[in-house]
Tab-separated table of N, CA and C in Angstrom:
chain	number	residue	atom	x	y	z
F	1	UNK	N	6.818	-9.514	-11.096
F	1	UNK	CA	6.773	-8.206	-10.472
F	1	UNK	C	5.398	-7.579	-10.656
F	2	UNK	N	4.854	-7.652	-11.853
F	2	UNK	CA	3.565	-7.040	-12.116
F	2	UNK	C	2.450	-7.757	-11.368
F	3	UNK	N	2.526	-9.087	-11.273
F	3	UNK	CA	1.501	-9.852	-10.569
F	3	UNK	C	1.528	-9.535	-9.081
F	4	UNK	N	2.709	-9.322	-8.536
F	4	UNK	CA	2.837	-8.985	-7.125
F	4	UNK	C	2.196	-7.635	-6.834
F	5	UNK	N	2.365	-6.670	-7.729
F	5	UNK	CA	1.762	-5.346	-7.546
F	5	UNK	C	0.244	-5.434	-7.602
F	6	UNK	N	-0.280	-6.277	-8.476
F	6	UNK	CA	-1.731	-6.456	-8.568
F	6	UNK	C	-2.273	-7.083	-7.284
F	7	UNK	N	-1.561	-8.071	-6.751
F	7	UNK	CA	-1.970	-8.702	-5.494
F	7	UNK	C	-1.957	-7.682	-4.368
F	8	UNK	N	-0.946	-6.819	-4.319
F	8	UNK	CA	-0.866	-5.796	-3.281
F	8	UNK	C	-2.046	-4.831	-3.362
F	9	UNK	N	-2.379	-4.401	-4.556
F	9	UNK	CA	-3.496	-3.474	-4.728
F	9	UNK	C	-4.811	-4.136	-4.350
F	10	UNK	N	-4.969	-5.410	-4.697
F	10	UNK	CA	-6.189	-6.138	-4.319
F	10	UNK	C	-6.280	-6.261	-2.797
F	11	UNK	N	-5.163	-6.545	-2.130
F	11	UNK	CA	-5.154	-6.617	-0.665
F	11	UNK	C	-5.562	-5.285	-0.043
F	12	UNK	N	-5.050	-4.200	-0.586
F	12	UNK	CA	-5.378	-2.872	-0.067
F	12	UNK	C	-6.864	-2.581	-0.246
F	13	UNK	N	-7.391	-2.864	-1.432
F	13	UNK	CA	-8.801	-2.592	-1.696
F	13	UNK	C	-9.720	-3.449	-0.836
F	14	UNK	N	-9.448	-4.738	-0.752
F	14	UNK	CA	-10.288	-5.632	0.047
F	14	UNK	C	-10.200	-5.251	1.527
F	15	UNK	N	-9.001	-4.977	2.007
F	15	UNK	CA	-8.836	-4.580	3.407
F	15	UNK	C	-9.559	-3.287	3.725
F	16	UNK	N	-9.472	-2.325	2.833
F	16	UNK	CA	-10.177	-1.057	3.034
F	16	UNK	C	-11.681	-1.224	3.025
F	17	UNK	N	-12.188	-2.018	2.096
F	17	UNK	CA	-13.629	-2.252	2.033
F	17	UNK	C	-14.133	-2.990	3.274
F	18	UNK	N	-13.383	-3.974	3.726
F	18	UNK	CA	-13.780	-4.713	4.928
F	18	UNK	C	-13.760	-3.791	6.148
F	19	UNK	N	-12.734	-2.951	6.257
F	19	UNK	CA	-12.648	-2.038	7.395
F	19	UNK	C	-13.790	-1.027	7.368
F	20	UNK	N	-14.141	-0.516	6.200
F	20	UNK	CA	-15.265	0.423	6.085
F	20	UNK	C	-16.576	-0.278	6.413
F	21	UNK	N	-16.746	-1.506	5.940
F	21	UNK	CA	-17.962	-2.268	6.212
F	21	UNK	C	-18.107	-2.540	7.709
F	22	UNK	N	-17.025	-2.921	8.362
F	22	UNK	CA	-17.085	-3.220	9.793
F	22	UNK	C	-17.339	-1.954	10.605
F	23	UNK	N	-16.871	-0.834	10.137
F	23	UNK	CA	-17.048	0.431	10.840
F	23	UNK	C	-18.450	0.989	10.632
F	24	UNK	N	-19.115	0.658	9.515
F	24	UNK	CA	-20.409	1.234	9.172
F	24	UNK	C	-21.558	0.585	9.937
F	25	UNK	N	-21.378	-0.611	10.405
F	25	UNK	CA	-22.461	-1.289	11.107
F	25	UNK	C	-22.710	-0.658	12.477
F	26	UNK	N	-23.954	-0.798	12.931
F	26	UNK	CA	-24.294	-0.272	14.251
F	26	UNK	C	-23.592	-1.082	15.344
F	27	UNK	N	-23.644	-2.387	15.212
F	27	UNK	CA	-22.918	-3.266	16.132
F	27	UNK	C	-21.630	-3.691	15.445
F	28	UNK	N	-20.554	-3.029	15.797
F	28	UNK	CA	-19.282	-3.280	15.124
F	28	UNK	C	-18.693	-4.613	15.566
F	29	UNK	N	-18.239	-5.364	14.589
F	29	UNK	CA	-17.531	-6.600	14.883
F	29	UNK	C	-16.039	-6.288	14.856
F	30	UNK	N	-15.414	-6.342	16.005
F	30	UNK	CA	-14.020	-5.941	16.143
F	30	UNK	C	-13.102	-6.872	15.360
F	31	UNK	N	-13.427	-8.147	15.316
F	31	UNK	CA	-12.562	-9.107	14.629
F	31	UNK	C	-12.544	-8.865	13.109
F	32	UNK	N	-13.690	-8.515	12.556
F	32	UNK	CA	-13.733	-8.203	11.119
F	32	UNK	C	-12.952	-6.921	10.855
F	33	UNK	N	-13.093	-5.932	11.722
F	33	UNK	CA	-12.354	-4.685	11.571
F	33	UNK	C	-10.849	-4.922	11.652
F	34	UNK	N	-10.403	-5.723	12.589
F	34	UNK	CA	-8.978	-6.038	12.721
F	34	UNK	C	-8.486	-6.791	11.484
F	35	UNK	N	-9.285	-7.719	10.977
F	35	UNK	CA	-8.904	-8.443	9.760
F	35	UNK	C	-8.773	-7.525	8.562
F	36	UNK	N	-9.700	-6.573	8.414
F	36	UNK	CA	-9.620	-5.610	7.316
F	36	UNK	C	-8.407	-4.723	7.414
F	37	UNK	N	-8.128	-4.249	8.619
F	37	UNK	CA	-6.948	-3.407	8.816
F	37	UNK	C	-5.673	-4.201	8.580
F	38	UNK	N	-5.665	-5.471	8.979
F	38	UNK	CA	-4.498	-6.321	8.737
F	38	UNK	C	-4.243	-6.484	7.235
F	39	UNK	N	-5.292	-6.757	6.460
F	39	UNK	CA	-5.125	-6.892	5.007
F	39	UNK	C	-4.654	-5.580	4.389
F	40	UNK	N	-5.230	-4.471	4.834
F	40	UNK	CA	-4.845	-3.162	4.325
F	40	UNK	C	-3.373	-2.877	4.600
F	41	UNK	N	-2.937	-3.102	5.819
F	41	UNK	CA	-1.548	-2.828	6.178
F	41	UNK	C	-0.570	-3.795	5.508
F	42	UNK	N	-0.988	-5.039	5.343
F	42	UNK	CA	-0.127	-6.002	4.645
F	42	UNK	C	0.090	-5.573	3.198
F	43	UNK	N	-0.992	-5.154	2.542
F	43	UNK	CA	-0.864	-4.677	1.167
F	43	UNK	C	-0.005	-3.438	1.061
F	44	UNK	N	-0.175	-2.492	1.992
F	44	UNK	CA	0.642	-1.279	1.977
F	44	UNK	C	2.116	-1.583	2.233
F	45	UNK	N	2.386	-2.498	3.165
F	45	UNK	CA	3.778	-2.859	3.454
F	45	UNK	C	4.431	-3.511	2.243
F	46	UNK	N	3.719	-4.458	1.631
F	46	UNK	CA	4.291	-5.147	0.472
F	46	UNK	C	4.512	-4.187	-0.694
F	47	UNK	N	3.600	-3.228	-0.862
F	47	UNK	CA	3.744	-2.252	-1.939
F	47	UNK	C	4.905	-1.302	-1.665
F	48	UNK	N	5.033	-0.824	-0.434
F	48	UNK	CA	6.113	0.110	-0.114
F	48	UNK	C	7.473	-0.574	-0.114
F	49	UNK	N	7.521	-1.861	0.135
F	49	UNK	CA	8.780	-2.595	0.115
F	49	UNK	C	9.378	-2.630	-1.290
F	50	UNK	N	8.547	-2.558	-2.312
F	50	UNK	CA	9.028	-2.609	-3.683
F	50	UNK	C	9.421	-1.260	-4.253
F	51	UNK	N	9.187	-0.181	-3.513
F	51	UNK	CA	9.536	1.154	-3.984
F	51	UNK	C	10.907	1.504	-3.443
F	52	UNK	N	11.827	1.845	-4.342
F	52	UNK	CA	13.178	2.179	-3.890
F	52	UNK	C	13.224	3.627	-3.437
F	53	UNK	N	14.103	3.918	-2.505
F	53	UNK	CA	14.197	5.268	-1.966
F	53	UNK	C	15.158	6.146	-2.769
F	54	UNK	N	16.068	5.536	-3.490
F	54	UNK	CA	17.037	6.294	-4.263
F	54	UNK	C	16.929	5.908	-5.736
F	55	UNK	N	17.225	6.847	-6.633
F	55	UNK	CA	17.244	6.493	-8.054
F	55	UNK	C	18.350	5.474	-8.344
F	56	UNK	N	18.092	4.556	-9.244
F	56	UNK	CA	19.071	3.519	-9.535
F	56	UNK	C	20.140	3.976	-10.510
F	57	UNK	N	19.863	5.023	-11.280
F	57	UNK	CA	20.869	5.499	-12.235
F	57	UNK	C	21.325	6.902	-11.836
F	58	UNK	N	22.268	7.451	-12.568
F	58	UNK	CA	22.823	8.759	-12.236
F	58	UNK	C	21.966	9.917	-12.725
F	59	UNK	N	20.919	9.647	-13.458
F	59	UNK	CA	20.040	10.718	-13.928
F	59	UNK	C	19.154	11.157	-12.783
F	60	UNK	N	19.231	12.430	-12.452
F	60	UNK	CA	18.387	12.948	-11.391
F	60	UNK	C	17.436	13.987	-11.985
F	61	UNK	N	16.453	14.340	-11.222
F	61	UNK	CA	15.475	15.297	-11.704
F	61	UNK	C	16.022	16.730	-11.639
F	62	UNK	N	17.012	16.946	-10.825
F	62	UNK	CA	17.578	18.279	-10.676
F	62	UNK	C	18.837	18.348	-11.537
F	63	UNK	N	18.817	19.251	-12.473
F	63	UNK	CA	19.967	19.434	-13.351
F	63	UNK	C	20.774	20.638	-12.871
F	64	UNK	N	22.076	20.490	-12.813
F	64	UNK	CA	22.941	21.577	-12.378
F	64	UNK	C	23.442	22.343	-13.583
F	65	UNK	N	23.509	23.658	-13.425
F	65	UNK	CA	24.072	24.495	-14.489
F	65	UNK	C	25.586	24.501	-14.339
F	66	UNK	N	26.265	24.107	-15.390
F	66	UNK	CA	27.722	24.092	-15.359
F	66	UNK	C	28.214	25.294	-16.163
F	67	UNK	N	28.999	26.136	-15.519
F	67	UNK	CA	29.493	27.327	-16.194
F	67	UNK	C	30.931	27.185	-16.572
């Protein structure tokens, strides 16, 4: 699990750097830009897939006052 998260973060960083590099040049290479965006989105998708939308236990952040 931890190794997968590290790979996802590396994909996001490399994809972002490649996309910024391709965008910064005067003559933009569209294929490099598409590759960077693909790596960025792949990393974001893999990272978001591992985040659950609901808490797994009954402890919630909102506590109810019982009278």
